[in-house]
Amino acid sequence: MKYCTKTKYLKNLFITFEGIDRSGKSTQAQKLYDYLKKKKKKVILVREPGGTGISEKIRHILLDKTNRKMFSLTEFLLFSASRHQLTEEIIKPKLKAGYYVICDRYFDSSTAYQGYGGKINTKIIETINKIATKNLQPDISFLIDIDVKERQRRLILSGRGKDRMEAKDISYHQKVISGFRKIARTNKKRFKIIDGKKDKEDIHIEIKKIIKI
Ligand code: TYD
């Protein structure tokens, strides 16, 4: 974590999972959480959008399929508002208290979805991301990578209804996937790209090896 105050400098505690829906990132976030819990570490797992009372309300607005009129900028600002609340209310206090914080999605999701997918100007995305997080950056981010065909396959297999974001078309999701790959490539120090088609237990082992806890 590049979170630095005058009195405190904490390291290697903030871990994020990124990727397209159906990539298996939430499963991996949960597995890592369970593993750290079993090792008696202080750890919390949160998700975006959500994770606080206020953020969960914002999540509901964002994912509600009946909100057809939502403008791209409204969408981005709502994700950012939810993120700010979660960061200030939960993530920062927990990091200060020495917890491992695992977050299922963080600002890279906005860059991929609202930036590369939704075409909000990257400079605006970057600026608002920084404002919403007050520059808090994860120490390590895992991109669980699958291609759009695999996403479609898993989507059909699950048979679950789609939320407002999932209901966007295939070309949108293709851009999001490419966006995530670009983000990971340009932030090599922070990102680890994991092949999401591998067996979930093998992925978990790979992640544990990287985390070294
Ligand atoms: P969620 O049900 O949490 O799904 P997932 O398992 O894919 O994380 O839904 C969150 C949706 O919101 C998901 O489609 C990705 C999208 N999203 C954005 O578009 N921008 C963001 O900044 C975040 C955090 C999520």
Coordinates of N, CA and C and ligand atoms in Angstrom, one line a residue:
M1 N 0.8 -1.2 0.0 CA 0.0 0.0 0.0 C 0.9 1.2 0.0
K2 N 0.6 2.2 -0.9 CA 1.4 3.4 -0.9 C 0.6 4.4 -0.1
Y3 N 0.1 4.0 1.1 CA -0.6 4.9 1.9 C 0.3 5.4 3.0
C4 N 0.5 6.7 2.9 CA 1.5 7.3 3.8 C 1.0 8.5 4.5
T5 N 1.0 8.4 5.8 CA 0.7 9.6 6.6 C 2.0 10.0 7.3
K6 N 1.9 11.1 8.0 CA 3.2 11.6 8.7 C 3.6 10.6 9.7
T7 N 2.6 10.0 10.3 CA 3.0 9.1 11.5 C 3.1 7.6 11.1
K8 N 2.5 7.2 10.0 CA 2.5 5.8 9.7 C 2.8 5.5 8.3
Y9 N 3.5 4.4 8.1 CA 3.8 3.9 6.8 C 3.5 2.4 6.8
L10 N 2.5 2.0 6.2 CA 2.1 0.6 6.3 C 2.4 -0.1 4.9
K11 N 2.8 -1.4 5.0 CA 3.2 -2.0 3.7 C 2.5 -3.3 3.5
N12 N 2.2 -3.6 2.2 CA 1.8 -4.9 1.8 C 0.5 -5.4 2.5
L13 N -0.5 -4.6 2.6 CA -1.7 -5.1 3.3 C -2.9 -5.0 2.4
F14 N -2.8 -4.2 1.3 CA -4.1 -3.9 0.6 C -4.0 -4.7 -0.8
I15 N -4.9 -5.7 -0.9 CA -4.9 -6.6 -2.0 C -6.2 -6.4 -2.8
T16 N -6.1 -6.2 -4.1 CA -7.4 -6.1 -4.9 C -7.5 -7.2 -5.9
F17 N -8.7 -7.6 -6.3 CA -9.0 -8.6 -7.3 C -9.8 -7.9 -8.4
E18 N -9.3 -8.0 -9.6 CA -9.9 -7.4 -10.8 C -10.2 -8.4 -11.9
G19 N -11.1 -8.0 -12.8 CA -11.4 -8.9 -13.9 C -12.9 -8.7 -14.3
I20 N -13.2 -9.3 -15.5 CA -14.6 -9.2 -16.0 C -15.5 -10.1 -15.1
D21 N -16.8 -9.8 -15.1 CA -17.7 -10.7 -14.4 C -17.5 -12.1 -14.9
R22 N -17.7 -13.1 -14.1 CA -17.5 -14.5 -14.4 C -16.1 -15.0 -14.5
S23 N -15.2 -14.1 -14.2 CA -13.7 -14.5 -14.3 C -13.3 -15.4 -13.1
G24 N -14.1 -15.3 -12.0 CA -13.8 -16.1 -10.9 C -13.0 -15.3 -9.8
K25 N -12.9 -14.0 -10.0 CA -12.2 -13.2 -9.0 C -12.8 -13.2 -7.6
S26 N -14.1 -13.2 -7.6 CA -14.7 -13.2 -6.2 C -14.4 -14.5 -5.5
T27 N -14.4 -15.6 -6.2 CA -14.1 -16.9 -5.6 C -12.7 -16.8 -5.0
Q28 N -11.8 -16.3 -5.8 CA -10.4 -16.2 -5.4 C -10.2 -15.2 -4.2
A29 N -10.9 -14.1 -4.2 CA -10.9 -13.2 -3.1 C -11.3 -13.9 -1.8
Q30 N -12.4 -14.6 -1.9 CA -12.9 -15.4 -0.8 C -11.9 -16.4 -0.3
K31 N -11.3 -17.1 -1.2 CA -10.4 -18.2 -0.9 C -9.2 -17.6 -0.1
L32 N -8.7 -16.5 -0.6 CA -7.6 -15.8 0.0 C -8.0 -15.4 1.4
Y33 N -9.2 -14.8 1.5 CA -9.7 -14.4 2.8 C -9.7 -15.6 3.8
D34 N -10.3 -16.7 3.4 CA -10.4 -17.9 4.2 C -9.0 -18.4 4.6
Y35 N -8.1 -18.4 3.7 CA -6.7 -18.8 4.0 C -6.1 -17.9 5.1
L36 N -6.2 -16.6 4.9 CA -5.6 -15.7 5.9 C -6.3 -15.8 7.3
K37 N -7.6 -16.0 7.2 CA -8.3 -16.2 8.5 C -7.8 -17.4 9.2
K38 N -7.7 -18.5 8.4 CA -7.2 -19.8 9.0 C -5.8 -19.6 9.6
K39 N -5.0 -18.7 9.0 CA -3.7 -18.4 9.6 C -3.7 -17.5 10.7
K40 N -4.9 -17.1 11.2 CA -5.1 -16.2 12.3 C -4.7 -14.8 12.0
K41 N -4.7 -14.4 10.8 CA -4.3 -13.0 10.4 C -5.5 -12.1 10.6
K42 N -5.3 -10.9 10.9 CA -6.4 -9.9 10.9 C -6.7 -9.5 9.4
V43 N -7.9 -9.9 9.0 CA -8.2 -9.7 7.5 C -9.6 -9.3 7.4
I44 N -9.9 -8.5 6.4 CA -11.3 -8.3 6.0 C -11.4 -8.4 4.5
L45 N -12.6 -8.7 4.1 CA -12.9 -8.8 2.6 C -14.1 -7.9 2.3
V46 N -13.9 -7.0 1.4 CA -15.0 -6.1 1.0 C -15.1 -6.1 -0.5
R47 N -16.3 -5.6 -1.0 CA -16.5 -5.7 -2.4 C -17.0 -4.3 -2.9
E48 N -16.7 -4.1 -4.2 CA -17.2 -2.8 -4.8 C -18.1 -3.2 -6.0
P49 N -19.1 -2.4 -6.3 CA -19.6 -1.3 -5.4 C -20.3 -1.9 -4.2
G50 N -20.1 -1.3 -3.0 CA -20.7 -1.8 -1.8 C -19.8 -1.7 -0.6
G51 N -20.1 -2.6 0.4 CA -19.2 -2.7 1.5 C -19.5 -1.8 2.7
T52 N -20.3 -0.8 2.5 CA -20.8 0.0 3.6 C -22.3 0.2 3.4
G53 N -23.1 0.6 4.4 CA -24.5 0.8 4.3 C -24.8 1.8 3.1
I54 N -24.1 2.9 3.1 CA -24.3 3.9 2.0 C -23.9 3.3 0.7
S55 N -22.8 2.7 0.6 CA -22.3 2.1 -0.7 C -23.2 1.0 -1.2
E56 N -23.8 0.3 -0.3 CA -24.7 -0.8 -0.8 C -25.9 -0.2 -1.4
K57 N -26.4 1.0 -0.9 CA -27.5 1.7 -1.5 C -27.1 2.2 -2.9
I58 N -25.9 2.7 -3.0 CA -25.5 3.2 -4.3 C -25.4 2.0 -5.3
R59 N -24.9 0.9 -4.8 CA -24.8 -0.4 -5.6 C -26.2 -0.7 -6.2
H60 N -27.2 -0.6 -5.3 CA -28.5 -1.0 -5.8 C -28.9 -0.1 -7.0
I61 N -28.6 1.2 -6.9 CA -29.0 2.1 -8.0 C -28.2 1.7 -9.2
L62 N -26.9 1.5 -9.0 CA -26.0 1.2 -10.2 C -26.4 -0.1 -10.9
L63 N -26.9 -1.1 -10.2 CA -27.1 -2.4 -10.8 C -28.6 -2.6 -11.2
D64 N -29.4 -1.7 -10.8 CA -30.9 -1.8 -11.1 C -31.1 -1.6 -12.6
K65 N -31.6 -2.7 -13.2 CA -31.8 -2.7 -14.7 C -32.9 -1.7 -15.1
T66 N -33.7 -1.2 -14.2 CA -34.8 -0.3 -14.7 C -34.2 1.1 -14.8
N67 N -33.0 1.3 -14.3 CA -32.4 2.7 -14.5 C -31.7 2.8 -15.9
R68 N -32.6 2.8 -16.8 CA -32.1 2.8 -18.2 C -31.6 4.1 -18.6
K69 N -32.0 5.2 -18.0 CA -31.7 6.5 -18.4 C -30.3 7.0 -17.8
M70 N -29.6 6.1 -17.1 CA -28.4 6.6 -16.4 C -27.3 7.0 -17.4
F71 N -26.8 8.2 -17.3 CA -25.8 8.7 -18.1 C -24.4 8.2 -17.7
S72 N -23.5 8.1 -18.6 CA -22.2 7.5 -18.3 C -21.5 8.2 -17.2
L73 N -21.6 9.5 -17.2 CA -20.9 10.2 -16.1 C -21.6 10.0 -14.7
T74 N -22.9 9.9 -14.8 CA -23.6 9.6 -13.5 C -23.1 8.3 -13.0
E75 N -23.1 7.3 -13.9 CA -22.6 5.9 -13.5 C -21.2 6.0 -12.9
F76 N -20.3 6.7 -13.6 CA -18.9 6.8 -13.1 C -18.9 7.5 -11.7
L77 N -19.6 8.6 -11.6 CA -19.6 9.3 -10.3 C -20.2 8.5 -9.2
L78 N -21.2 7.7 -9.5 CA -21.8 6.8 -8.4 C -20.8 5.8 -8.0
F79 N -20.1 5.1 -8.9 CA -19.1 4.1 -8.6 C -18.0 4.8 -7.7
S80 N -17.7 6.0 -8.1 CA -16.6 6.8 -7.3 C -17.1 7.1 -5.9
A81 N -18.4 7.5 -5.8 CA -18.9 7.9 -4.5 C -19.0 6.7 -3.6
S82 N -19.4 5.6 -4.1 CA -19.4 4.4 -3.4 C -18.0 4.0 -2.9
R83 N -17.0 4.2 -3.8 CA -15.6 3.9 -3.5 C -15.1 4.8 -2.4
H84 N -15.4 6.1 -2.5 CA -14.9 7.0 -1.5 C -15.4 6.6 -0.1
Q85 N -16.7 6.3 0.0 CA -17.3 6.0 1.3 C -16.7 4.7 1.9
L86 N -16.5 3.7 1.0 CA -15.8 2.5 1.4 C -14.4 2.7 1.9
T87 N -13.7 3.5 1.1 CA -12.3 3.8 1.5 C -12.1 4.5 2.8
E88 N -13.0 5.5 3.0 CA -12.8 6.3 4.3 C -13.4 5.5 5.5
E89 N -14.6 4.9 5.2 CA -15.3 4.2 6.4 C -14.6 2.9 6.8
I90 N -14.1 2.2 5.8 CA -13.6 0.8 6.2 C -12.2 0.6 5.8
I91 N -11.8 0.8 4.6 CA -10.5 0.4 4.1 C -9.4 1.1 4.9
K92 N -9.4 2.4 4.9 CA -8.3 3.1 5.6 C -8.2 2.8 7.1
P93 N -9.3 2.8 7.8 CA -9.3 2.5 9.3 C -8.7 1.1 9.5
K94 N -9.1 0.1 8.7 CA -8.7 -1.3 8.8 C -7.2 -1.4 8.5
L95 N -6.7 -0.7 7.5 CA -5.3 -0.7 7.2 C -4.5 -0.1 8.3
K96 N -5.0 1.0 8.8 CA -4.3 1.6 10.0 C -4.2 0.7 11.2
A97 N -5.3 -0.2 11.3 CA -5.3 -1.1 12.5 C -4.5 -2.4 12.1
G98 N -3.8 -2.4 11.0 CA -2.9 -3.5 10.7 C -3.6 -4.7 10.0
Y99 N -4.8 -4.5 9.5 CA -5.5 -5.6 8.8 C -5.0 -5.8 7.4
Y100 N -5.1 -7.0 6.9 CA -5.0 -7.3 5.5 C -6.4 -6.9 4.9
V101 N -6.4 -6.0 3.9 CA -7.7 -5.7 3.3 C -7.8 -6.3 1.9
I102 N -8.7 -7.1 1.7 CA -8.9 -7.7 0.4 C -10.2 -7.1 -0.2
C103 N -10.0 -6.5 -1.4 CA -11.1 -5.8 -2.0 C -11.4 -6.4 -3.4
D104 N -12.7 -6.8 -3.5 CA -13.2 -7.4 -4.8 C -13.6 -6.2 -5.7
R105 N -12.7 -5.8 -6.5 CA -12.7 -4.6 -7.4 C -12.3 -3.4 -6.6
Y106 N -11.6 -2.5 -7.3 CA -11.3 -1.2 -6.8 C -11.2 -0.2 -8.0
F107 N -10.5 0.8 -7.9 CA -10.6 1.9 -9.0 C -10.2 1.4 -10.4
D108 N -9.4 0.3 -10.5 CA -9.1 -0.2 -11.8 C -10.3 -0.7 -12.6
S109 N -11.3 -1.1 -11.8 CA -12.6 -1.4 -12.5 C -13.2 -0.2 -13.1
S110 N -13.2 0.9 -12.5 CA -13.7 2.1 -13.2 C -12.9 2.5 -14.4
T111 N -11.6 2.3 -14.4 CA -10.8 2.6 -15.5 C -11.2 1.7 -16.7
A112 N -11.3 0.4 -16.3 CA -11.7 -0.6 -17.4 C -13.1 -0.4 -17.9
Y113 N -14.1 -0.4 -17.0 CA -15.5 -0.3 -17.4 C -15.9 1.0 -17.9
Q114 N -15.7 2.1 -17.0 CA -16.2 3.4 -17.4 C -15.3 4.1 -18.4
G115 N -14.0 3.8 -18.3 CA -13.0 4.4 -19.2 C -12.9 3.6 -20.5
Y116 N -12.3 2.4 -20.5 CA -12.1 1.7 -21.8 C -13.5 1.2 -22.3
G117 N -14.4 0.8 -21.5 CA -15.7 0.3 -21.9 C -16.6 1.5 -22.3
G118 N -16.8 2.4 -21.3 CA -17.8 3.4 -21.4 C -17.3 4.7 -22.1
K119 N -16.0 4.8 -22.4 CA -15.4 5.9 -23.1 C -15.4 7.2 -22.3
I120 N -15.4 7.2 -21.0 CA -15.2 8.4 -20.3 C -13.7 8.7 -20.4
N121 N -13.4 9.9 -20.7 CA -12.0 10.4 -20.9 C -11.1 9.9 -19.8
T122 N -9.9 9.3 -20.2 CA -9.0 8.7 -19.2 C -8.5 9.7 -18.2
K123 N -8.3 10.9 -18.7 CA -7.8 11.9 -17.7 C -8.8 12.2 -16.6
I124 N -10.1 12.2 -17.0 CA -11.1 12.5 -16.0 C -11.2 11.3 -15.1
I125 N -11.1 10.1 -15.6 CA -11.1 8.8 -14.8 C -10.0 8.9 -13.8
E126 N -8.8 9.2 -14.3 CA -7.6 9.2 -13.4 C -7.8 10.2 -12.3
T127 N -8.3 11.4 -12.7 CA -8.4 12.4 -11.7 C -9.4 12.1 -10.6
I128 N -10.6 11.6 -11.1 CA -11.6 11.3 -10.1 C -11.2 10.1 -9.2
N129 N -10.6 9.1 -9.9 CA -10.1 7.9 -9.1 C -9.2 8.4 -8.0
K130 N -8.3 9.3 -8.3 CA -7.4 9.8 -7.2 C -8.2 10.6 -6.1
I131 N -9.2 11.4 -6.5 CA -10.0 12.1 -5.6 C -10.7 11.2 -4.7
A132 N -11.4 10.2 -5.3 CA -12.3 9.3 -4.5 C -11.5 8.4 -3.5
T133 N -10.2 8.1 -3.9 CA -9.4 7.3 -3.0 C -8.4 8.1 -2.2
K134 N -8.4 9.3 -2.4 CA -7.3 10.2 -1.8 C -6.0 9.6 -2.1
N135 N -5.8 9.0 -3.3 CA -4.5 8.5 -3.7 C -4.2 7.1 -3.1
L136 N -5.1 6.5 -2.4 CA -4.8 5.2 -1.9 C -4.6 4.2 -3.0
Q137 N -3.5 3.4 -3.0 CA -3.3 2.5 -4.1 C -3.1 1.1 -3.5
P138 N -3.7 0.0 -4.1 CA -3.4 -1.3 -3.6 C -1.9 -1.6 -3.7
D139 N -1.4 -2.5 -2.8 CA 0.0 -3.0 -2.9 C 0.1 -4.0 -4.1
I140 N -1.0 -4.8 -4.2 CA -1.0 -5.8 -5.2 C -2.4 -6.0 -5.8
S141 N -2.4 -6.1 -7.1 CA -3.7 -6.3 -7.7 C -3.6 -7.6 -8.6
F142 N -4.6 -8.4 -8.5 CA -4.6 -9.6 -9.3 C -5.7 -9.4 -10.4
L143 N -5.2 -9.6 -11.7 CA -6.2 -9.6 -12.8 C -6.5 -11.0 -13.1
I144 N -7.7 -11.5 -12.8 CA -8.1 -12.8 -13.2 C -8.7 -12.7 -14.6
D145 N -7.9 -13.2 -15.5 CA -8.1 -12.9 -16.9 C -8.8 -14.0 -17.7
I146 N -10.0 -13.7 -18.3 CA -10.6 -14.7 -19.2 C -11.0 -13.9 -20.4
D147 N -11.2 -14.6 -21.6 CA -11.6 -13.8 -22.8 C -13.1 -13.8 -22.8
V148 N -13.6 -13.0 -23.8 CA -15.0 -12.7 -23.9 C -15.8 -14.0 -24.2
K149 N -15.2 -14.9 -24.9 CA -15.9 -16.2 -25.3 C -16.2 -17.0 -24.0
E150 N -15.1 -17.0 -23.2 CA -15.3 -17.8 -21.9 C -16.3 -17.1 -21.0
R151 N -16.3 -15.8 -21.0 CA -17.3 -15.1 -20.2 C -18.7 -15.5 -20.7
Q152 N -18.9 -15.5 -22.0 CA -20.2 -15.8 -22.5 C -20.6 -17.2 -22.1
R153 N -19.6 -18.1 -22.2 CA -19.9 -19.5 -21.9 C -20.4 -19.7 -20.5
R154 N -19.6 -19.0 -19.6 CA -20.0 -19.1 -18.1 C -21.3 -18.4 -17.8
L155 N -21.6 -17.4 -18.5 CA -22.8 -16.6 -18.3 C -24.0 -17.5 -18.6
I156 N -23.9 -18.2 -19.8 CA -25.0 -19.1 -20.2 C -25.1 -20.2 -19.2
L157 N -24.0 -20.8 -18.8 CA -24.0 -21.9 -17.9 C -24.6 -21.6 -16.6
S158 N -24.4 -20.4 -16.1 CA -24.9 -20.0 -14.8 C -26.4 -19.8 -14.8
G159 N -26.9 -19.4 -15.9 CA -28.4 -19.3 -16.1 C -29.0 -18.2 -15.2
R160 N -28.1 -17.4 -14.6 CA -28.6 -16.3 -13.8 C -29.0 -15.1 -14.6
G161 N -29.9 -14.3 -14.1 CA -30.3 -13.0 -14.8 C -29.2 -12.0 -14.8
K162 N -29.2 -11.1 -15.7 CA -28.1 -10.1 -15.8 C -28.5 -8.8 -15.1
D163 N -27.6 -8.2 -14.4 CA -27.8 -6.9 -13.8 C -27.6 -5.8 -14.9
R164 N -27.7 -4.5 -14.5 CA -27.6 -3.4 -15.5 C -26.3 -3.4 -16.2
M165 N -25.2 -3.7 -15.5 CA -23.8 -3.7 -16.1 C -23.6 -4.9 -17.0
E166 N -24.1 -6.1 -16.5 CA -23.9 -7.3 -17.2 C -24.7 -7.4 -18.5
A167 N -25.8 -6.6 -18.5 CA -26.6 -6.6 -19.7 C -26.1 -5.8 -20.8
K168 N -25.0 -5.1 -20.6 CA -24.4 -4.3 -21.7 C -23.9 -5.3 -22.8
D169 N -23.7 -4.9 -24.0 CA -23.4 -5.9 -25.1 C -22.0 -6.4 -25.1
I170 N -21.8 -7.4 -25.9 CA -20.5 -8.2 -26.0 C -19.4 -7.2 -26.3
S171 N -19.6 -6.3 -27.2 CA -18.5 -5.5 -27.6 C -18.0 -4.6 -26.5
Y172 N -19.0 -4.2 -25.6 CA -18.6 -3.4 -24.4 C -17.7 -4.3 -23.5
H173 N -18.1 -5.5 -23.3 CA -17.3 -6.4 -22.4 C -16.0 -6.7 -23.0
Q174 N -15.9 -6.8 -24.4 CA -14.6 -7.0 -25.0 C -13.7 -5.9 -24.7
K175 N -14.2 -4.7 -24.8 CA -13.4 -3.5 -24.5 C -12.9 -3.4 -23.1
V176 N -13.8 -3.9 -22.2 CA -13.5 -3.9 -20.8 C -12.3 -4.9 -20.5
I177 N -12.4 -6.1 -21.2 CA -11.4 -7.1 -21.0 C -10.0 -6.5 -21.5
S178 N -10.0 -6.0 -22.7 CA -8.8 -5.4 -23.3 C -8.3 -4.3 -22.4
G179 N -9.2 -3.5 -21.8 CA -8.8 -2.4 -20.9 C -8.1 -2.9 -19.7
F180 N -8.7 -4.0 -19.1 CA -8.0 -4.6 -17.9 C -6.6 -5.0 -18.3
R181 N -6.5 -5.6 -19.5 CA -5.1 -6.1 -19.9 C -4.1 -5.0 -20.0
K182 N -4.6 -3.9 -20.6 CA -3.8 -2.7 -20.8 C -3.4 -2.1 -19.4
I183 N -4.3 -2.0 -18.5 CA -4.1 -1.5 -17.2 C -3.0 -2.3 -16.5
A184 N -3.1 -3.7 -16.6 CA -2.2 -4.6 -15.9 C -0.8 -4.4 -16.6
R185 N -0.8 -4.3 -17.9 CA 0.5 -4.2 -18.6 C 1.2 -2.9 -18.2
T186 N 0.5 -1.8 -18.0 CA 1.1 -0.5 -17.7 C 1.4 -0.3 -16.2
N187 N 0.9 -1.3 -15.4 CA 1.2 -1.2 -14.0 C 1.8 -2.5 -13.5
K188 N 2.9 -2.8 -14.2 CA 3.5 -4.2 -14.0 C 3.9 -4.5 -12.6
K189 N 4.4 -3.4 -11.9 CA 4.8 -3.7 -10.5 C 3.7 -4.1 -9.6
R190 N 2.6 -3.5 -9.8 CA 1.4 -3.8 -8.9 C 0.6 -5.0 -9.3
F191 N 0.5 -5.2 -10.7 CA -0.4 -6.2 -11.2 C 0.2 -7.6 -11.4
K192 N -0.5 -8.6 -11.1 CA -0.2 -10.0 -11.5 C -1.4 -10.5 -12.4
I193 N -1.1 -10.9 -13.6 CA -2.1 -11.4 -14.4 C -2.2 -13.0 -14.3
I194 N -3.4 -13.4 -13.9 CA -3.6 -14.9 -13.7 C -4.6 -15.4 -14.8
D195 N -4.2 -16.5 -15.3 CA -5.1 -17.1 -16.3 C -6.3 -17.7 -15.6
G196 N -7.5 -17.0 -15.9 CA -8.7 -17.4 -15.2 C -9.3 -18.7 -15.7
K197 N -8.7 -19.3 -16.7 CA -9.3 -20.6 -17.2 C -8.7 -21.8 -16.5
K198 N -7.6 -21.5 -15.7 CA -7.0 -22.6 -14.9 C -8.0 -23.0 -13.8
D199 N -7.7 -24.2 -13.3 CA -8.5 -24.7 -12.2 C -8.4 -23.8 -11.0
K200 N -9.5 -23.6 -10.3 CA -9.6 -22.6 -9.2 C -8.6 -22.9 -8.1
E201 N -8.4 -24.2 -7.8 CA -7.5 -24.5 -6.7 C -6.0 -24.2 -7.1
D202 N -5.7 -24.4 -8.4 CA -4.4 -24.1 -8.9 C -4.2 -22.6 -8.9
I203 N -5.2 -21.8 -9.2 CA -5.1 -20.3 -9.1 C -4.8 -19.9 -7.7
H204 N -5.5 -20.5 -6.8 CA -5.4 -20.1 -5.4 C -3.9 -20.4 -4.9
I205 N -3.4 -21.5 -5.3 CA -2.0 -21.9 -5.0 C -1.0 -20.8 -5.6
E206 N -1.3 -20.4 -6.8 CA -0.5 -19.4 -7.5 C -0.5 -18.1 -6.7
I207 N -1.7 -17.7 -6.3 CA -1.9 -16.5 -5.6 C -1.2 -16.5 -4.2
K208 N -1.3 -17.6 -3.5 CA -0.6 -17.8 -2.3 C 0.9 -17.7 -2.4
K209 N 1.4 -18.2 -3.5 CA 2.9 -18.2 -3.8 C 3.3 -16.7 -4.0
I210 N 2.5 -15.9 -4.7 CA 2.8 -14.5 -4.9 C 2.7 -13.7 -3.6
I211 N 1.7 -13.9 -2.9 CA 1.5 -13.2 -1.6 C 2.5 -13.5 -0.6
K212 N 2.9 -14.7 -0.6 CA 4.0 -15.2 0.4 C 3.6 -14.9 1.9
I213 N 2.4 -15.2 2.2 CA 2.0 -15.1 3.7 C 1.8 -16.4 4.2
Ligands
TYD1 P1 -21.1 -7.5 -9.1 O1 -22.4 -8.2 -8.8 O2 -20.3 -7.1 -7.8 O3 -20.3 -8.4 -10.0 P2 -18.9 -9.0 -10.2 O4 -18.9 -10.4 -9.7 O5 -18.7 -8.9 -11.7 O6 -17.9 -8.1 -9.5 O7 -21.4 -6.2 -10.0 C1 -20.5 -5.2 -10.1 C2 -20.7 -4.6 -11.5 O8 -20.2 -3.3 -11.6 C3 -19.8 -5.4 -12.5 O9 -20.5 -5.6 -13.7 C4 -18.6 -4.5 -12.8 C5 -19.2 -3.1 -12.5 N1 -18.3 -2.1 -12.1 C6 -18.0 -1.0 -12.9 O10 -18.5 -0.9 -14.0 N2 -17.2 0.0 -12.4 C7 -16.6 -0.1 -11.2 O11 -15.8 0.9 -10.8 C8 -16.9 -1.2 -10.4 C9 -16.3 -1.3 -9.0 C10 -17.7 -2.2 -10.8

